[in-house]
Short mmCIF file of N, CA, C and O in Angstrom, two decimals:
data_model
loop_
_atom_site.label_atom_id
_atom_site.label_comp_id
_atom_site.label_asym_id
_atom_site.label_seq_id
_atom_site.Cartn_x
_atom_site.Cartn_y
_atom_site.Cartn_z
N MET A 1 -0.46 -4.97 29.27
CA MET A 1 0.19 -5.27 28.05
C MET A 1 0.13 -4.12 27.03
O MET A 1 0.97 -4.02 26.15
N ILE A 2 -0.89 -3.30 27.19
CA ILE A 2 -1.05 -2.17 26.25
C ILE A 2 0.23 -1.31 26.37
O ILE A 2 0.69 -0.97 27.44
N GLY A 3 0.79 -0.97 25.20
CA GLY A 3 2.00 -0.18 25.14
C GLY A 3 3.29 -1.02 25.03
O GLY A 3 4.34 -0.45 24.73
N LYS A 4 3.20 -2.31 25.19
CA LYS A 4 4.36 -3.17 25.08
C LYS A 4 4.66 -3.51 23.61
O LYS A 4 3.76 -3.62 22.81
N THR A 5 5.91 -3.69 23.34
CA THR A 5 6.37 -4.09 21.97
C THR A 5 6.40 -5.63 21.96
O THR A 5 6.97 -6.25 22.84
N VAL A 6 5.76 -6.22 20.91
CA VAL A 6 5.72 -7.67 20.78
C VAL A 6 6.01 -8.07 19.32
O VAL A 6 5.83 -7.27 18.42
N LYS A 7 6.44 -9.31 19.16
CA LYS A 7 6.64 -9.85 17.83
C LYS A 7 5.52 -10.87 17.57
O LYS A 7 5.35 -11.79 18.33
N VAL A 8 4.78 -10.65 16.48
CA VAL A 8 3.68 -11.53 16.11
C VAL A 8 4.16 -12.43 14.97
O VAL A 8 4.65 -11.95 13.95
N ILE A 9 3.96 -13.72 15.13
CA ILE A 9 4.22 -14.70 14.09
C ILE A 9 2.89 -14.87 13.35
O ILE A 9 1.89 -15.28 13.97
N VAL A 10 2.86 -14.59 12.08
CA VAL A 10 1.62 -14.59 11.32
C VAL A 10 1.38 -15.98 10.75
O VAL A 10 2.15 -16.49 9.97
N ASP A 11 0.26 -16.59 11.18
CA ASP A 11 -0.14 -17.90 10.61
C ASP A 11 -1.38 -17.78 9.74
O ASP A 11 -1.73 -18.75 9.08
N ARG A 12 -1.99 -16.60 9.73
CA ARG A 12 -3.16 -16.36 8.84
C ARG A 12 -2.93 -14.96 8.22
O ARG A 12 -3.42 -13.95 8.72
N PRO A 13 -2.19 -14.92 7.13
CA PRO A 13 -1.86 -13.61 6.48
C PRO A 13 -3.07 -12.99 5.86
O PRO A 13 -4.05 -13.66 5.51
N MET A 14 -3.02 -11.68 5.77
CA MET A 14 -4.05 -10.93 5.09
C MET A 14 -4.34 -11.55 3.72
O MET A 14 -3.41 -11.93 2.98
N GLY A 15 -5.63 -11.76 3.41
CA GLY A 15 -6.01 -12.36 2.14
C GLY A 15 -6.19 -13.86 2.18
O GLY A 15 -6.60 -14.48 1.19
N SER A 16 -5.95 -14.49 3.33
CA SER A 16 -6.07 -15.93 3.45
C SER A 16 -7.46 -16.29 4.09
O SER A 16 -8.22 -15.38 4.46
N TYR A 17 -7.73 -17.56 4.15
CA TYR A 17 -8.96 -18.06 4.73
C TYR A 17 -8.64 -18.96 5.92
O TYR A 17 -7.57 -19.57 5.98
N HIS A 18 -9.54 -19.00 6.87
CA HIS A 18 -9.41 -19.83 8.06
C HIS A 18 -9.22 -21.29 7.65
O HIS A 18 -9.91 -21.77 6.73
N PRO A 19 -8.31 -22.03 8.25
CA PRO A 19 -8.05 -23.42 7.83
C PRO A 19 -9.23 -24.35 8.06
O PRO A 19 -9.37 -25.34 7.34
N GLU A 20 -10.09 -24.08 9.03
CA GLU A 20 -11.22 -24.96 9.31
C GLU A 20 -12.55 -24.35 8.84
O GLU A 20 -13.43 -25.07 8.35
N HIS A 21 -12.71 -23.05 8.99
CA HIS A 21 -13.94 -22.35 8.59
C HIS A 21 -13.65 -21.65 7.26
O HIS A 21 -13.28 -20.49 7.20
N LYS A 22 -13.80 -22.41 6.18
CA LYS A 22 -13.33 -21.99 4.87
C LYS A 22 -13.97 -20.68 4.36
O LYS A 22 -13.44 -20.10 3.42
N ASP A 23 -15.08 -20.26 4.93
CA ASP A 23 -15.73 -19.04 4.46
C ASP A 23 -15.21 -17.80 5.25
O ASP A 23 -15.61 -16.69 4.92
N MET A 24 -14.35 -17.98 6.23
CA MET A 24 -13.85 -16.86 7.01
C MET A 24 -12.57 -16.28 6.37
O MET A 24 -11.53 -16.91 6.42
N TYR A 25 -12.69 -15.12 5.76
CA TYR A 25 -11.63 -14.44 5.06
C TYR A 25 -10.92 -13.47 6.02
O TYR A 25 -11.60 -12.76 6.78
N TYR A 26 -9.62 -13.43 5.98
CA TYR A 26 -8.83 -12.55 6.85
C TYR A 26 -8.40 -11.28 6.10
O TYR A 26 -7.53 -11.31 5.27
N PRO A 27 -9.10 -10.15 6.39
CA PRO A 27 -8.74 -8.88 5.74
C PRO A 27 -7.53 -8.21 6.38
O PRO A 27 -7.05 -7.18 5.91
N VAL A 28 -7.08 -8.76 7.55
CA VAL A 28 -5.87 -8.26 8.24
C VAL A 28 -4.95 -9.43 8.52
O VAL A 28 -5.39 -10.59 8.52
N ASN A 29 -3.72 -9.16 8.82
CA ASN A 29 -2.78 -10.21 9.27
C ASN A 29 -3.16 -10.60 10.68
O ASN A 29 -3.51 -9.78 11.51
N TYR A 30 -3.03 -11.93 10.96
CA TYR A 30 -3.44 -12.47 12.24
C TYR A 30 -2.44 -13.55 12.62
O TYR A 30 -2.03 -14.36 11.78
N GLY A 31 -2.06 -13.58 13.88
CA GLY A 31 -1.12 -14.60 14.29
C GLY A 31 -1.05 -14.72 15.80
O GLY A 31 -2.04 -14.50 16.51
N TYR A 32 0.16 -15.03 16.33
CA TYR A 32 0.32 -15.26 17.73
C TYR A 32 1.64 -14.73 18.20
O TYR A 32 2.58 -14.52 17.44
N VAL A 33 1.71 -14.51 19.54
CA VAL A 33 2.92 -14.05 20.20
C VAL A 33 3.55 -15.24 20.88
O VAL A 33 2.97 -15.85 21.81
N ARG A 34 4.68 -15.68 20.36
CA ARG A 34 5.38 -16.87 20.87
C ARG A 34 5.77 -16.65 22.35
O ARG A 34 6.24 -15.62 22.74
N GLY A 35 5.48 -17.69 23.15
CA GLY A 35 5.90 -17.66 24.55
C GLY A 35 4.89 -17.05 25.52
O GLY A 35 5.13 -17.15 26.72
N ILE A 36 3.84 -16.45 25.04
CA ILE A 36 2.82 -15.88 25.92
C ILE A 36 1.59 -16.82 25.77
O ILE A 36 1.06 -16.97 24.69
N ILE A 37 1.19 -17.45 26.90
CA ILE A 37 0.09 -18.38 26.85
C ILE A 37 -1.22 -17.69 27.29
O ILE A 37 -1.28 -17.04 28.31
N ALA A 38 -2.23 -17.85 26.42
CA ALA A 38 -3.53 -17.18 26.66
C ALA A 38 -4.47 -18.15 27.41
O ALA A 38 -4.07 -19.25 27.78
N GLY A 39 -5.69 -17.68 27.62
CA GLY A 39 -6.68 -18.43 28.38
C GLY A 39 -7.07 -19.77 27.77
O GLY A 39 -7.61 -20.64 28.46
N ASP A 40 -6.82 -19.97 26.48
CA ASP A 40 -7.15 -21.23 25.80
C ASP A 40 -5.97 -22.20 25.86
O ASP A 40 -6.00 -23.24 25.21
N CYS A 41 -4.93 -21.85 26.62
CA CYS A 41 -3.72 -22.66 26.77
C CYS A 41 -2.91 -22.73 25.48
O CYS A 41 -2.07 -23.62 25.31
N GLU A 42 -3.14 -21.85 24.57
CA GLU A 42 -2.36 -21.68 23.32
C GLU A 42 -1.66 -20.37 23.38
O GLU A 42 -1.94 -19.53 24.22
N GLU A 43 -0.76 -20.14 22.46
CA GLU A 43 -0.05 -18.87 22.45
C GLU A 43 -0.99 -17.73 22.10
O GLU A 43 -2.00 -17.92 21.42
N GLN A 44 -0.72 -16.54 22.64
CA GLN A 44 -1.59 -15.38 22.56
C GLN A 44 -1.84 -14.96 21.11
O GLN A 44 -0.90 -14.67 20.38
N ASP A 45 -3.12 -14.88 20.73
CA ASP A 45 -3.48 -14.44 19.37
C ASP A 45 -3.45 -12.93 19.27
O ASP A 45 -3.70 -12.24 20.26
N ALA A 46 -3.15 -12.46 18.09
CA ALA A 46 -3.08 -11.01 17.84
C ALA A 46 -3.49 -10.67 16.44
O ALA A 46 -3.13 -11.34 15.48
N TYR A 47 -4.27 -9.57 16.33
CA TYR A 47 -4.57 -8.96 15.06
C TYR A 47 -3.48 -7.91 14.81
O TYR A 47 -3.04 -7.23 15.74
N ILE A 48 -3.07 -7.75 13.55
CA ILE A 48 -2.14 -6.71 13.17
C ILE A 48 -2.88 -5.69 12.34
O ILE A 48 -3.39 -6.05 11.27
N LEU A 49 -2.96 -4.46 12.82
CA LEU A 49 -3.62 -3.38 12.06
C LEU A 49 -2.57 -2.40 11.58
O LEU A 49 -1.50 -2.26 12.18
N GLY A 50 -2.85 -1.70 10.49
CA GLY A 50 -1.93 -0.68 9.97
C GLY A 50 -0.85 -1.23 9.08
O GLY A 50 0.11 -0.51 8.73
N VAL A 51 -0.98 -2.47 8.66
CA VAL A 51 -0.06 -3.09 7.70
C VAL A 51 -0.90 -3.54 6.52
O VAL A 51 -1.83 -4.31 6.69
N ASP A 52 -0.61 -3.03 5.35
CA ASP A 52 -1.49 -3.20 4.21
C ASP A 52 -1.09 -4.31 3.23
O ASP A 52 -1.56 -4.30 2.07
N SER A 53 -0.24 -5.22 3.66
CA SER A 53 0.14 -6.34 2.78
C SER A 53 0.38 -7.55 3.68
O SER A 53 0.66 -7.42 4.90
N PRO A 54 0.32 -8.75 3.10
CA PRO A 54 0.59 -9.97 3.91
C PRO A 54 2.04 -9.96 4.42
O PRO A 54 2.93 -9.58 3.69
N VAL A 55 2.23 -10.38 5.67
CA VAL A 55 3.56 -10.49 6.24
C VAL A 55 3.68 -11.85 6.95
O VAL A 55 2.68 -12.48 7.26
N LYS A 56 4.91 -12.27 7.18
CA LYS A 56 5.15 -13.53 7.89
C LYS A 56 5.35 -13.31 9.39
O LYS A 56 5.06 -14.20 10.19
N GLU A 57 5.84 -12.15 9.72
CA GLU A 57 6.00 -11.75 11.15
C GLU A 57 5.99 -10.24 11.20
O GLU A 57 6.22 -9.57 10.20
N PHE A 58 5.74 -9.73 12.41
CA PHE A 58 5.64 -8.29 12.56
C PHE A 58 5.95 -7.92 14.01
O PHE A 58 5.44 -8.56 14.93
N THR A 59 6.75 -6.90 14.20
CA THR A 59 7.03 -6.37 15.51
C THR A 59 6.36 -5.00 15.63
O THR A 59 6.57 -4.13 14.77
N GLY A 60 5.52 -4.88 16.63
CA GLY A 60 4.77 -3.66 16.82
C GLY A 60 4.34 -3.50 18.28
O GLY A 60 4.76 -4.23 19.15
N THR A 61 3.45 -2.52 18.48
CA THR A 61 2.99 -2.17 19.84
C THR A 61 1.58 -2.67 20.02
O THR A 61 0.71 -2.49 19.17
N VAL A 62 1.34 -3.25 21.21
CA VAL A 62 -0.05 -3.63 21.59
C VAL A 62 -0.79 -2.34 21.89
O VAL A 62 -0.46 -1.60 22.79
N ILE A 63 -1.82 -2.06 21.06
CA ILE A 63 -2.58 -0.79 21.23
C ILE A 63 -3.98 -1.06 21.84
O ILE A 63 -4.60 -0.08 22.29
N ALA A 64 -4.40 -2.30 21.94
CA ALA A 64 -5.70 -2.60 22.50
C ALA A 64 -5.80 -4.09 22.81
O ALA A 64 -5.02 -4.92 22.28
N ILE A 65 -6.74 -4.43 23.69
CA ILE A 65 -7.07 -5.79 24.00
C ILE A 65 -8.55 -5.95 23.74
O ILE A 65 -9.39 -5.16 24.16
N ILE A 66 -8.89 -7.03 22.99
CA ILE A 66 -10.30 -7.35 22.80
C ILE A 66 -10.65 -8.41 23.81
O ILE A 66 -10.17 -9.55 23.72
N HIS A 67 -11.42 -8.01 24.80
CA HIS A 67 -11.83 -8.93 25.87
C HIS A 67 -13.11 -9.61 25.45
O HIS A 67 -14.15 -8.98 25.28
N ARG A 68 -13.01 -10.91 25.26
CA ARG A 68 -14.18 -11.72 24.89
C ARG A 68 -14.87 -12.16 26.16
O ARG A 68 -14.33 -12.88 26.97
N GLU A 69 -16.12 -11.71 26.32
CA GLU A 69 -16.87 -12.01 27.51
C GLU A 69 -17.46 -13.41 27.50
O GLU A 69 -17.79 -13.96 28.55
N ASP A 70 -17.55 -14.01 26.31
CA ASP A 70 -18.14 -15.36 26.17
C ASP A 70 -17.17 -16.37 25.60
O ASP A 70 -17.54 -17.28 24.91
N ASP A 71 -15.89 -16.15 25.90
CA ASP A 71 -14.83 -17.03 25.43
C ASP A 71 -13.74 -17.06 26.51
O ASP A 71 -13.71 -16.22 27.42
N VAL A 72 -12.81 -17.99 26.43
CA VAL A 72 -11.74 -18.12 27.43
C VAL A 72 -10.52 -17.30 27.12
O VAL A 72 -9.60 -17.24 27.91
N GLU A 73 -10.49 -16.70 25.93
CA GLU A 73 -9.30 -15.95 25.58
C GLU A 73 -9.62 -14.53 25.13
O GLU A 73 -10.71 -14.26 24.65
N ASP A 74 -8.66 -13.66 25.28
CA ASP A 74 -8.71 -12.31 24.76
C ASP A 74 -7.82 -12.26 23.51
O ASP A 74 -6.95 -13.13 23.33
N LYS A 75 -7.99 -11.27 22.68
CA LYS A 75 -7.14 -11.04 21.52
C LYS A 75 -6.41 -9.73 21.68
O LYS A 75 -7.00 -8.76 22.20
N TRP A 76 -5.18 -9.65 21.25
CA TRP A 76 -4.43 -8.43 21.27
C TRP A 76 -4.50 -7.74 19.91
O TRP A 76 -4.60 -8.44 18.88
N VAL A 77 -4.44 -6.44 19.91
CA VAL A 77 -4.39 -5.64 18.68
C VAL A 77 -3.02 -4.99 18.65
O VAL A 77 -2.66 -4.24 19.58
N VAL A 78 -2.24 -5.28 17.60
CA VAL A 78 -0.87 -4.81 17.47
C VAL A 78 -0.80 -3.89 16.23
O VAL A 78 -1.38 -4.21 15.19
N ALA A 79 -0.10 -2.79 16.37
CA ALA A 79 0.04 -1.82 15.26
C ALA A 79 1.48 -1.32 15.19
O ALA A 79 2.24 -1.48 16.16
N PRO A 80 1.83 -0.69 14.06
CA PRO A 80 3.16 -0.10 14.01
C PRO A 80 3.36 0.93 15.14
O PRO A 80 2.39 1.55 15.59
N GLU A 81 4.60 1.08 15.56
CA GLU A 81 4.92 2.04 16.60
C GLU A 81 4.36 3.43 16.29
O GLU A 81 4.44 3.89 15.15
N ASN A 82 3.75 4.07 17.27
CA ASN A 82 3.16 5.44 17.18
C ASN A 82 1.91 5.47 16.27
O ASN A 82 1.54 6.55 15.83
N ARG A 83 1.35 4.33 15.93
CA ARG A 83 0.09 4.30 15.13
C ARG A 83 -1.05 3.90 16.01
O ARG A 83 -0.98 2.89 16.69
N MET A 84 -2.09 4.72 16.08
CA MET A 84 -3.22 4.43 16.91
C MET A 84 -4.52 4.30 16.10
O MET A 84 -4.58 4.82 14.99
N PHE A 85 -5.45 3.58 16.63
CA PHE A 85 -6.78 3.38 16.04
C PHE A 85 -7.81 3.62 17.12
O PHE A 85 -7.60 3.25 18.27
N THR A 86 -8.96 4.16 16.74
CA THR A 86 -10.04 4.29 17.70
C THR A 86 -10.70 2.92 17.89
O THR A 86 -10.53 1.99 17.09
N ALA A 87 -11.51 2.81 18.93
CA ALA A 87 -12.24 1.55 19.17
C ALA A 87 -13.15 1.23 17.96
O ALA A 87 -13.23 0.05 17.58
N GLU A 88 -13.71 2.26 17.40
CA GLU A 88 -14.58 2.05 16.20
C GLU A 88 -13.81 1.51 15.02
O GLU A 88 -14.27 0.63 14.31
N GLU A 89 -12.61 2.09 14.79
CA GLU A 89 -11.78 1.62 13.70
C GLU A 89 -11.33 0.15 13.91
O GLU A 89 -11.30 -0.65 12.97
N ILE A 90 -10.98 -0.15 15.15
CA ILE A 90 -10.58 -1.54 15.47
C ILE A 90 -11.76 -2.48 15.23
O ILE A 90 -11.62 -3.51 14.58
N GLU A 91 -12.93 -2.08 15.71
CA GLU A 91 -14.12 -2.92 15.55
C GLU A 91 -14.40 -3.21 14.09
O GLU A 91 -14.70 -4.36 13.72
N GLN A 92 -14.29 -2.21 13.25
CA GLN A 92 -14.52 -2.42 11.82
C GLN A 92 -13.56 -3.45 11.21
O GLN A 92 -13.95 -4.25 10.39
N GLN A 93 -12.31 -3.38 11.65
CA GLN A 93 -11.30 -4.24 11.03
C GLN A 93 -11.30 -5.66 11.53
O GLN A 93 -10.82 -6.58 10.86
N VAL A 94 -11.82 -5.88 12.75
CA VAL A 94 -11.83 -7.22 13.33
C VAL A 94 -13.21 -7.85 13.34
O VAL A 94 -13.39 -9.00 13.79
N HIS A 95 -14.19 -7.15 12.83
CA HIS A 95 -15.58 -7.62 12.83
C HIS A 95 -15.73 -8.99 12.15
O HIS A 95 -16.57 -9.78 12.58
N PHE A 96 -14.94 -9.25 11.12
CA PHE A 96 -15.06 -10.53 10.41
C PHE A 96 -15.02 -11.71 11.37
O PHE A 96 -15.61 -12.78 11.07
N GLN A 97 -14.28 -11.59 12.46
CA GLN A 97 -14.18 -12.70 13.42
C GLN A 97 -14.85 -12.40 14.74
O GLN A 97 -15.53 -13.25 15.31
N GLU A 98 -14.76 -11.18 15.20
CA GLU A 98 -15.31 -10.83 16.51
C GLU A 98 -16.84 -10.72 16.52
O GLU A 98 -17.44 -10.69 17.57
N GLN A 99 -17.43 -10.71 15.34
CA GLN A 99 -18.92 -10.65 15.27
C GLN A 99 -19.58 -11.85 15.96
O GLN A 99 -20.73 -11.78 16.36
N TYR A 100 -18.85 -12.90 16.13
CA TYR A 100 -19.38 -14.12 16.75
C TYR A 100 -19.24 -14.15 18.28
O TYR A 100 -19.63 -15.14 18.90
N PHE A 101 -18.65 -13.10 18.84
CA PHE A 101 -18.39 -13.10 20.27
C PHE A 101 -18.85 -11.77 20.88
O PHE A 101 -18.78 -10.72 20.26
N LYS A 102 -19.34 -11.86 22.13
CA LYS A 102 -19.62 -10.65 22.88
C LYS A 102 -18.29 -10.16 23.43
O LYS A 102 -17.56 -10.89 24.08
N HIS A 103 -17.93 -8.91 23.13
CA HIS A 103 -16.58 -8.46 23.47
C HIS A 103 -16.57 -6.94 23.77
O HIS A 103 -17.48 -6.21 23.41
N THR A 104 -15.51 -6.56 24.41
CA THR A 104 -15.21 -5.14 24.71
C THR A 104 -13.82 -4.85 24.24
O THR A 104 -12.92 -5.67 24.45
N ILE A 105 -13.64 -3.67 23.64
CA ILE A 105 -12.28 -3.27 23.22
C ILE A 105 -11.72 -2.35 24.28
O ILE A 105 -12.31 -1.31 24.60
N ILE A 106 -10.58 -2.75 24.82
CA ILE A 106 -9.93 -1.98 25.88
C ILE A 106 -8.75 -1.24 25.24
O ILE A 106 -7.83 -1.88 24.67
N LEU A 107 -8.73 0.07 25.34
CA LEU A 107 -7.66 0.87 24.74
C LEU A 107 -6.64 1.31 25.80
O LEU A 107 -6.96 1.43 26.95
#
């Protein structure tokens, strides 16, 4: 999937809070890719990096996969075309949620 262009539907825009875990703040846009089913039998979740304001949807390139070793699903990292982030930069931006899971970032 890395390198593919996808459209992310944002259901948790930057600056919002998780609907169930009210203390989890989203510093990045987060959503799902319609039509791609992940390991949790829901549509594939994706973080959007490199976009500095809340959006409703975003088309970009999958630049990384966050493989959760202690969960049934992986997360995709999507960024604007030709925009790259290091594993360390990705980790910093997704730490708010990924801190609860043992994971590896695949570039």
